[in-house]
PDB file of C-alpha atoms in Angstrom:
ATOM      1  CA  UNK A   1      -0.010   0.006  -0.018  1.00 54.00           C
ATOM      2  CA  UNK A   2       0.870   3.587  -0.030  1.00 77.00           C
ATOM      3  CA  UNK A   3       1.510   3.962   3.762  1.00 92.00           C
ATOM      4  CA  UNK A   4       2.144   1.990   6.870  1.00 96.00           C
ATOM      5  CA  UNK A   5      -1.347   0.472   7.798  1.00 96.00           C
ATOM      6  CA  UNK A   6      -2.153  -0.499  11.505  1.00 97.00           C
ATOM      7  CA  UNK A   7      -4.998  -2.377  13.038  1.00 97.00           C
ATOM      8  CA  UNK A   8      -7.094  -2.048  15.046  1.00 97.00           C
ATOM      9  CA  UNK A   9      -7.040   1.721  15.353  1.00 96.00           C
ATOM     10  CA  UNK A  10      -8.568   1.475  18.872  1.00 97.00           C
ATOM     11  CA  UNK A  11      -8.678  -1.417  21.239  1.00 97.00           C
ATOM     12  CA  UNK A  12     -10.271  -1.561  24.645  1.00 98.00           C
ATOM     13  CA  UNK A  13      -9.683  -4.539  26.765  1.00 97.00           C
ATOM     14  CA  UNK A  14      -9.866  -5.825  30.271  1.00 97.00           C
ATOM     15  CA  UNK A  15      -6.850  -6.332  32.565  1.00 97.00           C
ATOM     16  CA  UNK A  16      -5.385  -9.801  32.035  1.00 97.00           C
ATOM     17  CA  UNK A  17      -6.627 -10.292  28.566  1.00 97.00           C
ATOM     18  CA  UNK A  18      -4.242 -10.910  25.446  1.00 98.00           C
ATOM     19  CA  UNK A  19      -4.050  -8.439  22.613  1.00 98.00           C
ATOM     20  CA  UNK A  20      -2.702  -8.421  19.030  1.00 98.00           C
ATOM     21  CA  UNK A  21      -1.766  -5.496  17.162  1.00 98.00           C
ATOM     22  CA  UNK A  22      -1.114  -5.701  13.416  1.00 97.00           C
ATOM     23  CA  UNK A  23       1.236  -3.693  11.106  1.00 97.00           C
ATOM     24  CA  UNK A  24       1.313  -3.697   7.228  1.00 96.00           C
ATOM     25  CA  UNK A  25       4.520  -1.966   6.271  1.00 95.00           C
ATOM     26  CA  UNK A  26       5.135  -0.165   2.974  1.00 93.00           C
ATOM     27  CA  UNK A  27       5.822  -2.528   0.208  1.00 91.00           C
ATOM     28  CA  UNK A  28       9.338  -3.301  -0.290  1.00 88.00           C
ATOM     29  CA  UNK A  29      10.605  -1.727   3.164  1.00 89.00           C
ATOM     30  CA  UNK A  30      12.923  -4.249   4.674  1.00 88.00           C
ATOM     31  CA  UNK A  31      13.000  -2.661   8.180  1.00 90.00           C
ATOM     32  CA  UNK A  32      10.095  -2.665  10.558  1.00 94.00           C
ATOM     33  CA  UNK A  33       9.903  -0.882  13.971  1.00 95.00           C
ATOM     34  CA  UNK A  34       7.442  -0.869  16.913  1.00 97.00           C
ATOM     35  CA  UNK A  35       7.231   1.987  19.236  1.00 97.00           C
ATOM     36  CA  UNK A  36       5.067   2.849  22.197  1.00 97.00           C
ATOM     37  CA  UNK A  37       3.753   6.280  23.026  1.00 95.00           C
ATOM     38  CA  UNK A  38       2.216   6.890  26.421  1.00 91.00           C
ATOM     39  CA  UNK A  39       0.339  10.111  27.264  1.00 80.00           C
ATOM     40  CA  UNK A  40       2.644  13.167  27.211  1.00 69.00           C
ATOM     41  CA  UNK A  41       5.705  10.909  26.577  1.00 76.00           C
ATOM     42  CA  UNK A  42       8.047  10.451  23.663  1.00 82.00           C
ATOM     43  CA  UNK A  43       8.164   7.514  21.550  1.00 91.00           C
ATOM     44  CA  UNK A  44       9.663   4.483  23.398  1.00 93.00           C
ATOM     45  CA  UNK A  45      11.487   1.871  21.200  1.00 93.00           C
ATOM     46  CA  UNK A  46      10.107  -1.604  21.581  1.00 96.00           C
ATOM     47  CA  UNK A  47      11.567  -3.806  18.889  1.00 95.00           C
ATOM     48  CA  UNK A  48      12.734  -3.747  15.162  1.00 91.00           C
ATOM     49  CA  UNK A  49      13.208  -6.288  12.371  1.00 91.00           C
ATOM     50  CA  UNK A  50      15.563  -5.991   9.469  1.00 87.00           C
ATOM     51  CA  UNK A  51      15.363  -8.448   6.659  1.00 82.00           C
ATOM     52  CA  UNK A  52      16.335 -11.940   7.875  1.00 82.00           C
ATOM     53  CA  UNK A  53      18.429 -10.858  10.789  1.00 85.00           C
ATOM     54  CA  UNK A  54      17.529 -11.718  14.394  1.00 88.00           C
ATOM     55  CA  UNK A  55      15.178  -8.903  15.619  1.00 91.00           C
ATOM     56  CA  UNK A  56      16.536  -6.173  18.215  1.00 91.00           C
ATOM     57  CA  UNK A  57      14.212  -6.910  21.238  1.00 93.00           C
ATOM     58  CA  UNK A  58      16.171  -4.556  23.540  1.00 92.00           C
ATOM     59  CA  UNK A  59      13.197  -2.302  24.068  1.00 93.00           C
ATOM     60  CA  UNK A  60      10.534  -4.672  25.040  1.00 96.00           C
ATOM     61  CA  UNK A  61       9.543  -3.897  28.588  1.00 95.00           C
ATOM     62  CA  UNK A  62       8.703  -7.391  29.785  1.00 95.00           C
ATOM     63  CA  UNK A  63       8.365 -10.902  28.686  1.00 96.00           C
ATOM     64  CA  UNK A  64       4.599 -10.240  28.348  1.00 98.00           C
ATOM     65  CA  UNK A  65       5.502  -8.434  25.102  1.00 98.00           C
ATOM     66  CA  UNK A  66       6.430 -10.216  21.812  1.00 97.00           C
ATOM     67  CA  UNK A  67       6.403  -9.715  18.190  1.00 97.00           C
ATOM     68  CA  UNK A  68       6.840 -11.520  15.084  1.00 95.00           C
ATOM     69  CA  UNK A  69       7.266 -10.495  11.280  1.00 94.00           C
ATOM     70  CA  UNK A  70       5.982 -13.091   8.842  1.00 85.00           C
ATOM     71  CA  UNK A  71       7.288 -13.465   5.355  1.00 81.00           C
ATOM     72  CA  UNK A  72       9.330 -10.222   5.908  1.00 76.00           C
ATOM     73  CA  UNK A  73       6.203  -8.037   5.488  1.00 89.00           C
ATOM     74  CA  UNK A  74       3.321  -8.081   8.212  1.00 95.00           C
ATOM     75  CA  UNK A  75       4.031  -7.886  11.771  1.00 96.00           C
ATOM     76  CA  UNK A  76       2.018  -8.670  14.862  1.00 97.00           C
ATOM     77  CA  UNK A  77       2.680  -7.202  18.405  1.00 98.00           C
ATOM     78  CA  UNK A  78       1.261  -9.334  21.087  1.00 98.00           C
ATOM     79  CA  UNK A  79       0.864  -8.262  24.664  1.00 98.00           C
ATOM     80  CA  UNK A  80      -0.212 -11.138  26.996  1.00 98.00           C
ATOM     81  CA  UNK A  81      -1.884 -10.540  30.393  1.00 98.00           C
ATOM     82  CA  UNK A  82      -2.415  -6.900  29.679  1.00 98.00           C
ATOM     83  CA  UNK A  83      -1.991  -4.473  32.563  1.00 97.00           C
ATOM     84  CA  UNK A  84      -3.289  -0.899  33.084  1.00 96.00           C
ATOM     85  CA  UNK A  85       0.329   0.665  32.420  1.00 94.00           C
ATOM     86  CA  UNK A  86       0.181  -1.078  29.007  1.00 96.00           C
ATOM     87  CA  UNK A  87      -2.253   1.759  27.840  1.00 96.00           C
ATOM     88  CA  UNK A  88      -0.646   3.601  25.171  1.00 96.00           C
ATOM     89  CA  UNK A  89      -0.535   4.157  21.412  1.00 96.00           C
ATOM     90  CA  UNK A  90       1.535   1.530  19.748  1.00 98.00           C
ATOM     91  CA  UNK A  91       3.046   2.879  16.580  1.00 97.00           C
ATOM     92  CA  UNK A  92       4.559   0.990  13.718  1.00 97.00           C
ATOM     93  CA  UNK A  93       7.078   2.324  11.262  1.00 96.00           C
ATOM     94  CA  UNK A  94       8.897   0.956   8.133  1.00 93.00           C
ATOM     95  CA  UNK A  95      11.980   1.964   6.496  1.00 89.00           C
ATOM     96  CA  UNK A  96      13.824   1.155   3.156  1.00 83.00           C
ATOM     97  CA  UNK A  97      17.240   2.141   4.530  1.00 68.00           C
ATOM     98  CA  UNK A  98      17.609   4.807   1.654  1.00 61.00           C
ATOM     99  CA  UNK A  99      17.853   8.606   1.953  1.00 56.00           C
ATOM    100  CA  UNK A 100      21.551   8.668   2.074  1.00 60.00           C
ATOM    101  CA  UNK A 101      21.931   6.550   5.305  1.00 64.00           C
ATOM    102  CA  UNK A 102      19.421   8.657   7.142  1.00 66.00           C
ATOM    103  CA  UNK A 103      17.039   5.651   7.439  1.00 75.00           C
ATOM    104  CA  UNK A 104      13.856   7.683   7.307  1.00 83.00           C
ATOM    105  CA  UNK A 105      11.157   5.959   9.233  1.00 90.00           C
ATOM    106  CA  UNK A 106       7.469   6.198   7.912  1.00 93.00           C
ATOM    107  CA  UNK A 107       4.959   5.732  10.710  1.00 95.00           C
ATOM    108  CA  UNK A 108       1.336   4.447  10.649  1.00 96.00           C
ATOM    109  CA  UNK A 109      -1.410   6.080  12.680  1.00 95.00           C
ATOM    110  CA  UNK A 110      -0.962   3.832  15.507  1.00 96.00           C
ATOM    111  CA  UNK A 111      -3.331   1.513  17.549  1.00 97.00           C
ATOM    112  CA  UNK A 112      -4.603   3.004  20.703  1.00 96.00           C
ATOM    113  CA  UNK A 113      -4.749   0.464  23.448  1.00 97.00           C
ATOM    114  CA  UNK A 114      -6.979   1.096  26.536  1.00 97.00           C
ATOM    115  CA  UNK A 115      -6.664  -1.526  29.550  1.00 97.00           C
ATOM    116  CA  UNK A 116      -9.524  -1.218  31.894  1.00 96.00           C
TER     117      UNK A 116
ATOM    118  CA  UNK B   1      18.766  10.922  32.813  1.00 73.00           C
ATOM    119  CA  UNK B   2      17.165  10.259  29.408  1.00 82.00           C
ATOM    120  CA  UNK B   3      19.361  10.228  26.361  1.00 89.00           C
ATOM    121  CA  UNK B   4      17.342  12.915  24.560  1.00 94.00           C
ATOM    122  CA  UNK B   5      15.782  15.788  26.552  1.00 94.00           C
ATOM    123  CA  UNK B   6      12.953  17.951  25.121  1.00 94.00           C
ATOM    124  CA  UNK B   7      10.872  20.494  26.875  1.00 86.00           C
ATOM    125  CA  UNK B   8       7.168  19.257  26.416  1.00 83.00           C
ATOM    126  CA  UNK B   9       5.612  22.747  26.562  1.00 85.00           C
ATOM    127  CA  UNK B  10       3.148  23.631  25.525  1.00 91.00           C
ATOM    128  CA  UNK B  11       4.225  26.473  23.736  1.00 95.00           C
ATOM    129  CA  UNK B  12       1.721  29.024  22.506  1.00 96.00           C
ATOM    130  CA  UNK B  13       2.485  31.791  19.881  1.00 96.00           C
ATOM    131  CA  UNK B  14       0.812  34.207  17.740  1.00 97.00           C
ATOM    132  CA  UNK B  15       0.436  33.618  13.987  1.00 97.00           C
ATOM    133  CA  UNK B  16       3.512  34.936  12.187  1.00 97.00           C
ATOM    134  CA  UNK B  17       6.007  34.584  15.145  1.00 97.00           C
ATOM    135  CA  UNK B  18       9.221  32.809  14.933  1.00 97.00           C
ATOM    136  CA  UNK B  19       9.368  29.500  16.857  1.00 97.00           C
ATOM    137  CA  UNK B  20      12.509  27.881  18.342  1.00 97.00           C
ATOM    138  CA  UNK B  21      12.215  24.218  19.525  1.00 97.00           C
ATOM    139  CA  UNK B  22      15.165  22.538  21.078  1.00 96.00           C
ATOM    140  CA  UNK B  23      16.636  19.163  22.161  1.00 97.00           C
ATOM    141  CA  UNK B  24      19.767  18.291  24.096  1.00 97.00           C
ATOM    142  CA  UNK B  25      21.311  14.745  24.074  1.00 96.00           C
ATOM    143  CA  UNK B  26      24.070  12.975  25.863  1.00 95.00           C
ATOM    144  CA  UNK B  27      25.453  10.399  23.376  1.00 92.00           C
ATOM    145  CA  UNK B  28      28.140  12.082  21.437  1.00 91.00           C
ATOM    146  CA  UNK B  29      28.132   9.200  18.942  1.00 90.00           C
ATOM    147  CA  UNK B  30      24.678  10.298  17.432  1.00 91.00           C
ATOM    148  CA  UNK B  31      25.155  11.200  13.916  1.00 90.00           C
ATOM    149  CA  UNK B  32      21.700  11.615  12.376  1.00 91.00           C
ATOM    150  CA  UNK B  33      19.232  14.148  13.723  1.00 94.00           C
ATOM    151  CA  UNK B  34      15.672  14.475  12.734  1.00 94.00           C
ATOM    152  CA  UNK B  35      12.575  16.392  13.404  1.00 96.00           C
ATOM    153  CA  UNK B  36       9.110  14.806  13.200  1.00 96.00           C
ATOM    154  CA  UNK B  37       5.737  16.595  13.463  1.00 97.00           C
ATOM    155  CA  UNK B  38       2.750  14.734  14.779  1.00 95.00           C
ATOM    156  CA  UNK B  39      -0.781  16.009  14.547  1.00 95.00           C
ATOM    157  CA  UNK B  40      -3.377  14.881  16.989  1.00 91.00           C
ATOM    158  CA  UNK B  41      -4.306  11.089  16.543  1.00 89.00           C
ATOM    159  CA  UNK B  42      -1.818  10.745  13.735  1.00 92.00           C
ATOM    160  CA  UNK B  43       1.444   9.066  13.491  1.00 93.00           C
ATOM    161  CA  UNK B  44       4.658  11.182  13.304  1.00 95.00           C
ATOM    162  CA  UNK B  45       5.986  12.423   9.984  1.00 94.00           C
ATOM    163  CA  UNK B  46       9.330  13.535   9.010  1.00 93.00           C
ATOM    164  CA  UNK B  47       9.951  17.223   8.695  1.00 95.00           C
ATOM    165  CA  UNK B  48      13.823  17.367   8.071  1.00 92.00           C
ATOM    166  CA  UNK B  49      16.909  15.512   8.986  1.00 89.00           C
ATOM    167  CA  UNK B  50      20.674  16.721   9.099  1.00 90.00           C
ATOM    168  CA  UNK B  51      23.740  14.633   9.219  1.00 87.00           C
ATOM    169  CA  UNK B  52      26.371  15.651  11.859  1.00 86.00           C
ATOM    170  CA  UNK B  53      26.611  19.331  12.521  1.00 85.00           C
ATOM    171  CA  UNK B  54      25.505  22.290  10.528  1.00 86.00           C
ATOM    172  CA  UNK B  55      22.198  23.956   9.294  1.00 91.00           C
ATOM    173  CA  UNK B  56      19.586  22.870   6.942  1.00 93.00           C
ATOM    174  CA  UNK B  57      16.874  24.957   5.536  1.00 95.00           C
ATOM    175  CA  UNK B  58      13.554  23.918   3.990  1.00 94.00           C
ATOM    176  CA  UNK B  59      11.093  26.563   3.241  1.00 96.00           C
ATOM    177  CA  UNK B  60      10.179  28.122   6.527  1.00 97.00           C
ATOM    178  CA  UNK B  61      11.951  25.499   8.545  1.00 97.00           C
ATOM    179  CA  UNK B  62      15.537  25.481   9.636  1.00 97.00           C
ATOM    180  CA  UNK B  63      17.394  22.755  11.348  1.00 96.00           C
ATOM    181  CA  UNK B  64      20.493  23.341  13.355  1.00 96.00           C
ATOM    182  CA  UNK B  65      22.778  20.806  14.969  1.00 96.00           C
ATOM    183  CA  UNK B  66      25.663  21.910  17.399  1.00 94.00           C
ATOM    184  CA  UNK B  67      27.572  18.681  18.200  1.00 93.00           C
ATOM    185  CA  UNK B  68      30.071  20.309  20.329  1.00 93.00           C
ATOM    186  CA  UNK B  69      27.233  21.358  22.786  1.00 94.00           C
ATOM    187  CA  UNK B  70      24.970  18.306  22.016  1.00 95.00           C
ATOM    188  CA  UNK B  71      22.152  20.607  21.137  1.00 95.00           C
ATOM    189  CA  UNK B  72      19.788  20.745  18.173  1.00 96.00           C
ATOM    190  CA  UNK B  73      17.278  23.163  17.176  1.00 96.00           C
ATOM    191  CA  UNK B  74      14.366  23.562  14.794  1.00 97.00           C
ATOM    192  CA  UNK B  75      13.188  27.121  13.796  1.00 97.00           C
ATOM    193  CA  UNK B  76       9.799  27.804  12.214  1.00 97.00           C
ATOM    194  CA  UNK B  77       9.554  31.189  10.418  1.00 97.00           C
ATOM    195  CA  UNK B  78       6.196  33.028   9.705  1.00 97.00           C
ATOM    196  CA  UNK B  79       4.186  30.289  11.886  1.00 97.00           C
ATOM    197  CA  UNK B  80       0.918  29.271  10.677  1.00 97.00           C
ATOM    198  CA  UNK B  81      -2.058  27.855  12.801  1.00 97.00           C
ATOM    199  CA  UNK B  82      -1.543  24.644  10.485  1.00 96.00           C
ATOM    200  CA  UNK B  83       1.901  24.475  12.216  1.00 97.00           C
ATOM    201  CA  UNK B  84       0.120  23.551  15.622  1.00 97.00           C
ATOM    202  CA  UNK B  85       1.207  20.112  16.445  1.00 96.00           C
ATOM    203  CA  UNK B  86       3.652  18.143  18.459  1.00 95.00           C
ATOM    204  CA  UNK B  87       7.266  18.414  17.335  1.00 97.00           C
ATOM    205  CA  UNK B  88       9.538  15.373  18.201  1.00 96.00           C
ATOM    206  CA  UNK B  89      13.344  15.310  17.936  1.00 96.00           C
ATOM    207  CA  UNK B  90      14.996  12.041  17.152  1.00 94.00           C
ATOM    208  CA  UNK B  91      18.451  10.818  16.590  1.00 92.00           C
ATOM    209  CA  UNK B  92      20.536   7.770  15.892  1.00 89.00           C
ATOM    210  CA  UNK B  93      23.971   6.415  15.420  1.00 83.00           C
ATOM    211  CA  UNK B  94      25.371   6.025  12.015  1.00 77.00           C
ATOM    212  CA  UNK B  95      25.227   2.988   9.875  1.00 69.00           C
ATOM    213  CA  UNK B  96      22.348   0.528   8.964  1.00 60.00           C
ATOM    214  CA  UNK B  97      19.085   0.303  10.577  1.00 63.00           C
ATOM    215  CA  UNK B  98      19.836   1.647  14.018  1.00 72.00           C
ATOM    216  CA  UNK B  99      16.811   2.644  16.049  1.00 82.00           C
ATOM    217  CA  UNK B 100      15.788   6.317  16.567  1.00 88.00           C
ATOM    218  CA  UNK B 101      15.872   7.645  19.963  1.00 91.00           C
ATOM    219  CA  UNK B 102      13.159  10.297  20.553  1.00 93.00           C
ATOM    220  CA  UNK B 103      12.621  13.281  22.740  1.00 94.00           C
ATOM    221  CA  UNK B 104       9.295  13.632  24.494  1.00 92.00           C
ATOM    222  CA  UNK B 105       7.990  16.186  21.921  1.00 94.00           C
ATOM    223  CA  UNK B 106       6.978  19.750  22.363  1.00 95.00           C
ATOM    224  CA  UNK B 107       3.305  20.730  21.685  1.00 94.00           C
ATOM    225  CA  UNK B 108       3.101  23.984  19.884  1.00 96.00           C
ATOM    226  CA  UNK B 109      -0.113  26.046  19.304  1.00 97.00           C
ATOM    227  CA  UNK B 110      -0.134  28.776  16.714  1.00 97.00           C
ATOM    228  CA  UNK B 111      -3.296  31.039  17.247  1.00 96.00           C
ATOM    229  CA  UNK B 112      -4.539  33.407  14.822  1.00 93.00           C
TER     230      UNK B 112
END
């Protein structure tokens, strides 16, 4: 597609439930990133995938968070046993690695998660 | 201490004003510096990026990087109500697909 697509745009869940958030990156982009944005906070890096390399999971806040990227394209971020502090906007971005090395990220509109 | 510090504002200015947005950082190895703009309920979009130190101009926007002071700035001339948004600075190391480290974002309101 023309841009990065994320679904659902909004998700309300009960504490303790599992949630899955989906990201469709720009076609041909080899790198995919997940960030989290809490109210009034900047973007917190979670994980990134680059081609067939092992993902950089250094930003995942706990083992309740996991992500996979199938076929080098679509990615799913899974949060198990959700807690209220997981409430945030989860942003996905993709990159082609071009732009003279700047590695410009194109973001989706985000998935807003509310844990009651 | 966060790697990238940015005053969250909010910053309120009249239309036509010159706006100065700033970030400081602690990692001297950062080489790429970016400014993203984020409208309410939207994802961030890239405004400008610079490599290493120096200035870069694009229309009403000017980005400055002072690596000796670990300080970056974004100037907006002749600000418009449509510039009202949150401005996020971001930076990363050189090479490959290294992750971007973001500031907290400064919320800007330009009133007519």
